[in-house]
Amino acid sequence: MDFEQLEIDRKDLRRRNRNLGLTVGAMAISQIFSMLVIFNLVGSERTVVSPPSINKSFWVTRDKASSEYLEQMGSFIAWLILDVSPSSIDWKKDTLLGYVDTDQYGALKSRQELEADRLKRMNATTSFAPQQLVASEDTQSLVIRGRLRTLVNNVETANELKAYRIEFGYAGGRTHLIAFKEVPYASK
């Protein structure tokens, strides 16, 4: 047995073990750092859910959406409900019902079907020109003010300033329409 070679081999094994120990230690520290980053990100993610058309940048979290998102979504909902004709109301009604909260689905479906029958019977058309949008991130609602024009047999029967409140709920990573109702027009 060569003691000199044995000592060289022993020093080589110690050096390798020390390098492996440093590598394992660095990996453990990296793992702990990664876990801390992941725990800090939990609950703070923002899911990007886009409205039918994107005009402004916005954000959406687990239970809230930005005012920009509410404005875009509310404008789309108002267009579906208020800009209708006998030929477009069925398509718009079906599209709208895809955005309605399940608790409100039956009531809104009945309301839209009655409105569709009335518009077809009278040969009426309505168009809404939004003038002001006031979004509230706290209540996840939007007040939209503008001019509602009504035509019956291509004759204008009404041209009034109107305001509507649109309330949204958020479930399953998606915004749902909870309420759409007329409110007193008060310019602010």
mmCIF file of C-alpha atoms in Angstrom:
data_model
loop_
_atom_site.group_PDB
_atom_site.id
_atom_site.type_symbol
_atom_site.label_atom_id
_atom_site.label_comp_id
_atom_site.label_asym_id
_atom_site.label_seq_id
_atom_site.Cartn_x
_atom_site.Cartn_y
_atom_site.Cartn_z
ATOM 1 C CA MET A 1 0.000 0.000 0.000
ATOM 2 C CA ASP A 2 1.331 3.408 -1.048
ATOM 3 C CA PHE A 3 0.698 5.878 1.812
ATOM 4 C CA GLU A 4 1.574 8.871 -0.316
ATOM 5 C CA GLN A 5 -1.054 7.951 -2.954
ATOM 6 C CA LEU A 6 -3.551 7.214 -0.176
ATOM 7 C CA GLU A 7 -3.045 10.709 1.278
ATOM 8 C CA ILE A 8 -3.489 12.298 -2.167
ATOM 9 C CA ASP A 9 -6.707 10.318 -2.758
ATOM 10 C CA ARG A 10 -7.997 11.243 0.709
ATOM 11 C CA LYS A 11 -7.368 14.974 0.099
ATOM 12 C CA ASP A 12 -9.083 14.678 -3.307
ATOM 13 C CA LEU A 13 -12.166 13.023 -1.717
ATOM 14 C CA ARG A 14 -12.331 15.734 0.986
ATOM 15 C CA ARG A 15 -12.164 18.453 -1.687
ATOM 16 C CA ARG A 16 -14.952 16.755 -3.695
ATOM 17 C CA ASN A 17 -17.103 16.338 -0.568
ATOM 18 C CA ARG A 18 -16.579 19.996 0.351
ATOM 19 C CA ASN A 19 -17.592 21.084 -3.200
ATOM 20 C CA LEU A 20 -20.657 18.807 -3.101
ATOM 21 C CA GLY A 21 -21.588 20.219 0.326
ATOM 22 C CA LEU A 22 -21.341 23.777 -0.995
ATOM 23 C CA THR A 23 -23.464 22.846 -4.023
ATOM 24 C CA VAL A 24 -26.144 21.207 -1.835
ATOM 25 C CA GLY A 25 -26.111 24.244 0.487
ATOM 26 C CA ALA A 26 -26.521 26.643 -2.457
ATOM 27 C CA MET A 27 -29.423 24.547 -3.787
ATOM 28 C CA ALA A 28 -31.120 24.528 -0.372
ATOM 29 C CA ILE A 29 -30.812 28.321 -0.099
ATOM 30 C CA SER A 30 -32.221 28.697 -3.636
ATOM 31 C CA GLN A 31 -35.128 26.421 -2.748
ATOM 32 C CA ILE A 32 -35.935 28.415 0.397
ATOM 33 C CA PHE A 33 -35.732 31.686 -1.569
ATOM 34 C CA SER A 34 -38.065 30.282 -4.253
ATOM 35 C CA MET A 35 -40.593 29.195 -1.620
ATOM 36 C CA LEU A 36 -40.555 32.681 -0.054
ATOM 37 C CA VAL A 37 -41.199 34.277 -3.444
ATOM 38 C CA ILE A 38 -44.064 31.871 -4.145
ATOM 39 C CA PHE A 39 -45.684 32.511 -0.744
ATOM 40 C CA ASN A 40 -45.484 36.268 -1.347
ATOM 41 C CA LEU A 41 -47.203 35.896 -4.714
ATOM 42 C CA VAL A 42 -50.096 33.761 -3.432
ATOM 43 C CA GLY A 43 -53.249 35.856 -3.289
ATOM 44 C CA SER A 44 -51.795 38.786 -5.189
ATOM 45 C CA GLU A 45 -52.172 37.455 -8.715
ATOM 46 C CA ARG A 46 -54.126 39.373 -11.292
ATOM 47 C CA THR A 47 -56.033 37.453 -13.877
ATOM 48 C CA VAL A 48 -56.397 39.154 -17.216
ATOM 49 C CA VAL A 49 -59.962 38.875 -18.427
ATOM 50 C CA SER A 50 -60.695 41.006 -21.422
ATOM 51 C CA PRO A 51 -63.953 42.728 -22.277
ATOM 52 C CA PRO A 52 -65.315 42.387 -25.823
ATOM 53 C CA SER A 53 -63.235 45.328 -27.027
ATOM 54 C CA ILE A 54 -60.160 46.795 -25.370
ATOM 55 C CA ASN A 55 -59.762 50.582 -25.462
ATOM 56 C CA LYS A 56 -57.756 51.164 -22.273
ATOM 57 C CA SER A 57 -55.450 49.114 -20.095
ATOM 58 C CA PHE A 58 -57.045 47.641 -16.969
ATOM 59 C CA TRP A 59 -56.502 45.120 -14.185
ATOM 60 C CA VAL A 60 -58.582 42.407 -12.575
ATOM 61 C CA THR A 61 -57.892 40.715 -9.227
ATOM 62 C CA ARG A 62 -59.599 37.849 -7.424
ATOM 63 C CA ASP A 63 -62.659 39.905 -6.425
ATOM 64 C CA LYS A 64 -62.355 43.308 -8.110
ATOM 65 C CA ALA A 65 -61.844 44.929 -11.469
ATOM 66 C CA SER A 66 -60.418 48.352 -12.252
ATOM 67 C CA SER A 67 -62.650 51.277 -13.156
ATOM 68 C CA GLU A 68 -61.315 51.116 -16.729
ATOM 69 C CA TYR A 69 -62.517 47.518 -17.030
ATOM 70 C CA LEU A 70 -65.915 48.444 -15.540
ATOM 71 C CA GLU A 71 -66.261 51.299 -18.031
ATOM 72 C CA GLN A 72 -65.508 49.063 -21.003
ATOM 73 C CA MET A 73 -67.685 46.211 -19.799
ATOM 74 C CA GLY A 74 -70.509 48.587 -18.820
ATOM 75 C CA SER A 75 -70.432 50.288 -22.222
ATOM 76 C CA PHE A 76 -70.728 46.894 -23.879
ATOM 77 C CA ILE A 77 -73.645 45.839 -21.627
ATOM 78 C CA ALA A 78 -75.432 49.176 -22.261
ATOM 79 C CA TRP A 79 -74.951 48.691 -26.001
ATOM 80 C CA LEU A 80 -76.479 45.199 -25.799
ATOM 81 C CA ILE A 81 -79.519 46.433 -23.867
ATOM 82 C CA LEU A 82 -80.145 49.955 -25.180
ATOM 83 C CA ASP A 83 -79.051 49.941 -28.851
ATOM 84 C CA VAL A 84 -81.627 47.555 -30.273
ATOM 85 C CA SER A 85 -83.889 47.121 -33.253
ATOM 86 C CA PRO A 86 -86.407 44.413 -34.121
ATOM 87 C CA SER A 87 -83.772 42.637 -36.201
ATOM 88 C CA SER A 88 -80.952 42.794 -33.631
ATOM 89 C CA ILE A 89 -82.687 42.329 -30.296
ATOM 90 C CA ASP A 90 -82.737 38.517 -30.332
ATOM 91 C CA TRP A 91 -79.003 38.255 -31.000
ATOM 92 C CA LYS A 92 -78.187 40.950 -28.423
ATOM 93 C CA LYS A 93 -80.456 39.305 -25.844
ATOM 94 C CA ASP A 94 -78.714 35.956 -26.277
ATOM 95 C CA THR A 95 -75.282 37.600 -26.080
ATOM 96 C CA LEU A 96 -76.280 39.544 -22.950
ATOM 97 C CA LEU A 97 -77.516 36.421 -21.174
ATOM 98 C CA GLY A 98 -74.000 34.968 -21.445
ATOM 99 C CA TYR A 99 -72.796 37.706 -19.079
ATOM 100 C CA VAL A 100 -75.637 37.560 -16.535
ATOM 101 C CA ASP A 101 -75.184 36.235 -12.990
ATOM 102 C CA THR A 102 -76.993 32.932 -12.486
ATOM 103 C CA ASP A 103 -79.216 34.391 -9.734
ATOM 104 C CA GLN A 104 -80.465 37.111 -12.109
ATOM 105 C CA TYR A 105 -80.638 35.014 -15.270
ATOM 106 C CA GLY A 106 -84.354 34.126 -15.211
ATOM 107 C CA ALA A 107 -85.584 37.625 -14.378
ATOM 108 C CA LEU A 108 -83.398 39.326 -16.974
ATOM 109 C CA LYS A 109 -84.263 36.748 -19.619
ATOM 110 C CA SER A 110 -87.997 37.351 -19.063
ATOM 111 C CA ARG A 111 -87.498 41.117 -19.128
ATOM 112 C CA GLN A 112 -85.506 40.969 -22.379
ATOM 113 C CA GLU A 113 -88.023 38.636 -24.031
ATOM 114 C CA LEU A 114 -90.879 41.016 -23.157
ATOM 115 C CA GLU A 115 -88.848 43.941 -24.513
ATOM 116 C CA ALA A 116 -88.106 42.005 -27.717
ATOM 117 C CA ASP A 117 -91.811 41.266 -28.240
ATOM 118 C CA ARG A 118 -92.711 44.916 -27.592
ATOM 119 C CA LEU A 119 -90.068 46.246 -29.999
ATOM 120 C CA LYS A 120 -91.116 43.844 -32.750
ATOM 121 C CA ARG A 121 -94.814 44.576 -32.261
ATOM 122 C CA MET A 122 -94.255 48.370 -32.378
ATOM 123 C CA ASN A 123 -91.439 48.219 -34.986
ATOM 124 C CA ALA A 124 -89.378 50.346 -32.593
ATOM 125 C CA THR A 125 -85.673 51.021 -32.439
ATOM 126 C CA THR A 126 -83.698 52.523 -29.570
ATOM 127 C CA SER A 127 -80.201 53.939 -29.606
ATOM 128 C CA PHE A 128 -78.170 55.188 -26.677
ATOM 129 C CA ALA A 129 -75.363 57.739 -26.957
ATOM 130 C CA PRO A 130 -73.249 57.611 -23.772
ATOM 131 C CA GLN A 131 -72.027 60.967 -22.508
ATOM 132 C CA GLN A 132 -70.574 60.152 -19.095
ATOM 133 C CA LEU A 133 -69.303 57.023 -17.354
ATOM 134 C CA VAL A 134 -68.801 56.995 -13.580
ATOM 135 C CA ALA A 135 -67.246 53.772 -12.317
ATOM 136 C CA SER A 136 -66.879 52.706 -8.684
ATOM 137 C CA GLU A 137 -64.261 50.068 -7.909
ATOM 138 C CA ASP A 138 -65.556 49.764 -4.326
ATOM 139 C CA THR A 139 -69.087 48.754 -5.327
ATOM 140 C CA GLN A 140 -68.077 47.245 -8.694
ATOM 141 C CA SER A 141 -70.705 49.347 -10.428
ATOM 142 C CA LEU A 142 -70.988 51.910 -13.182
ATOM 143 C CA VAL A 143 -73.400 54.774 -13.761
ATOM 144 C CA ILE A 144 -73.720 55.593 -17.432
ATOM 145 C CA ARG A 145 -75.416 58.805 -18.518
ATOM 146 C CA GLY A 146 -76.421 59.697 -22.031
ATOM 147 C CA ARG A 147 -79.157 60.316 -24.533
ATOM 148 C CA LEU A 148 -81.694 57.595 -25.368
ATOM 149 C CA ARG A 149 -83.401 58.025 -28.703
ATOM 150 C CA THR A 150 -86.509 56.009 -29.609
ATOM 151 C CA LEU A 151 -87.914 55.575 -33.110
ATOM 152 C CA VAL A 152 -91.250 53.945 -33.909
ATOM 153 C CA ASN A 153 -91.768 53.181 -37.615
ATOM 154 C CA ASN A 154 -88.774 55.437 -38.350
ATOM 155 C CA VAL A 155 -90.383 58.398 -36.587
ATOM 156 C CA GLU A 156 -88.621 59.790 -33.524
ATOM 157 C CA THR A 157 -90.914 59.512 -30.512
ATOM 158 C CA ALA A 158 -88.460 60.245 -27.716
ATOM 159 C CA ASN A 159 -85.038 61.784 -27.275
ATOM 160 C CA GLU A 160 -84.279 61.999 -23.548
ATOM 161 C CA LEU A 161 -81.370 62.204 -21.163
ATOM 162 C CA LYS A 162 -81.209 58.958 -19.193
ATOM 163 C CA ALA A 163 -78.941 57.382 -16.587
ATOM 164 C CA TYR A 164 -78.485 53.702 -15.829
ATOM 165 C CA ARG A 165 -76.701 51.899 -13.028
ATOM 166 C CA ILE A 166 -74.914 48.685 -13.959
ATOM 167 C CA GLU A 167 -73.806 46.423 -11.100
ATOM 168 C CA PHE A 168 -71.263 43.673 -11.563
ATOM 169 C CA GLY A 169 -70.318 40.612 -9.557
ATOM 170 C CA TYR A 170 -67.162 38.623 -9.837
ATOM 171 C CA ALA A 171 -67.072 34.835 -9.675
ATOM 172 C CA GLY A 172 -64.949 32.157 -11.231
ATOM 173 C CA GLY A 173 -62.523 34.643 -12.720
ATOM 174 C CA ARG A 174 -65.297 36.295 -14.714
ATOM 175 C CA THR A 175 -67.389 39.435 -14.396
ATOM 176 C CA HIS A 176 -71.152 38.894 -14.287
ATOM 177 C CA LEU A 177 -73.993 41.360 -14.673
ATOM 178 C CA ILE A 178 -76.002 41.552 -11.458
ATOM 179 C CA ALA A 179 -78.295 44.513 -12.158
ATOM 180 C CA PHE A 180 -79.116 47.000 -14.886
ATOM 181 C CA LYS A 181 -81.594 49.665 -13.838
ATOM 182 C CA GLU A 182 -82.537 53.190 -14.681
ATOM 183 C CA VAL A 183 -81.626 55.803 -12.076
ATOM 184 C CA PRO A 184 -82.460 59.502 -11.871
ATOM 185 C CA TYR A 185 -80.362 61.554 -14.281
ATOM 186 C CA ALA A 186 -78.245 63.905 -12.206
ATOM 187 C CA SER A 187 -75.282 65.399 -13.994
ATOM 188 C CA LYS A 188 -72.130 65.608 -11.917
#
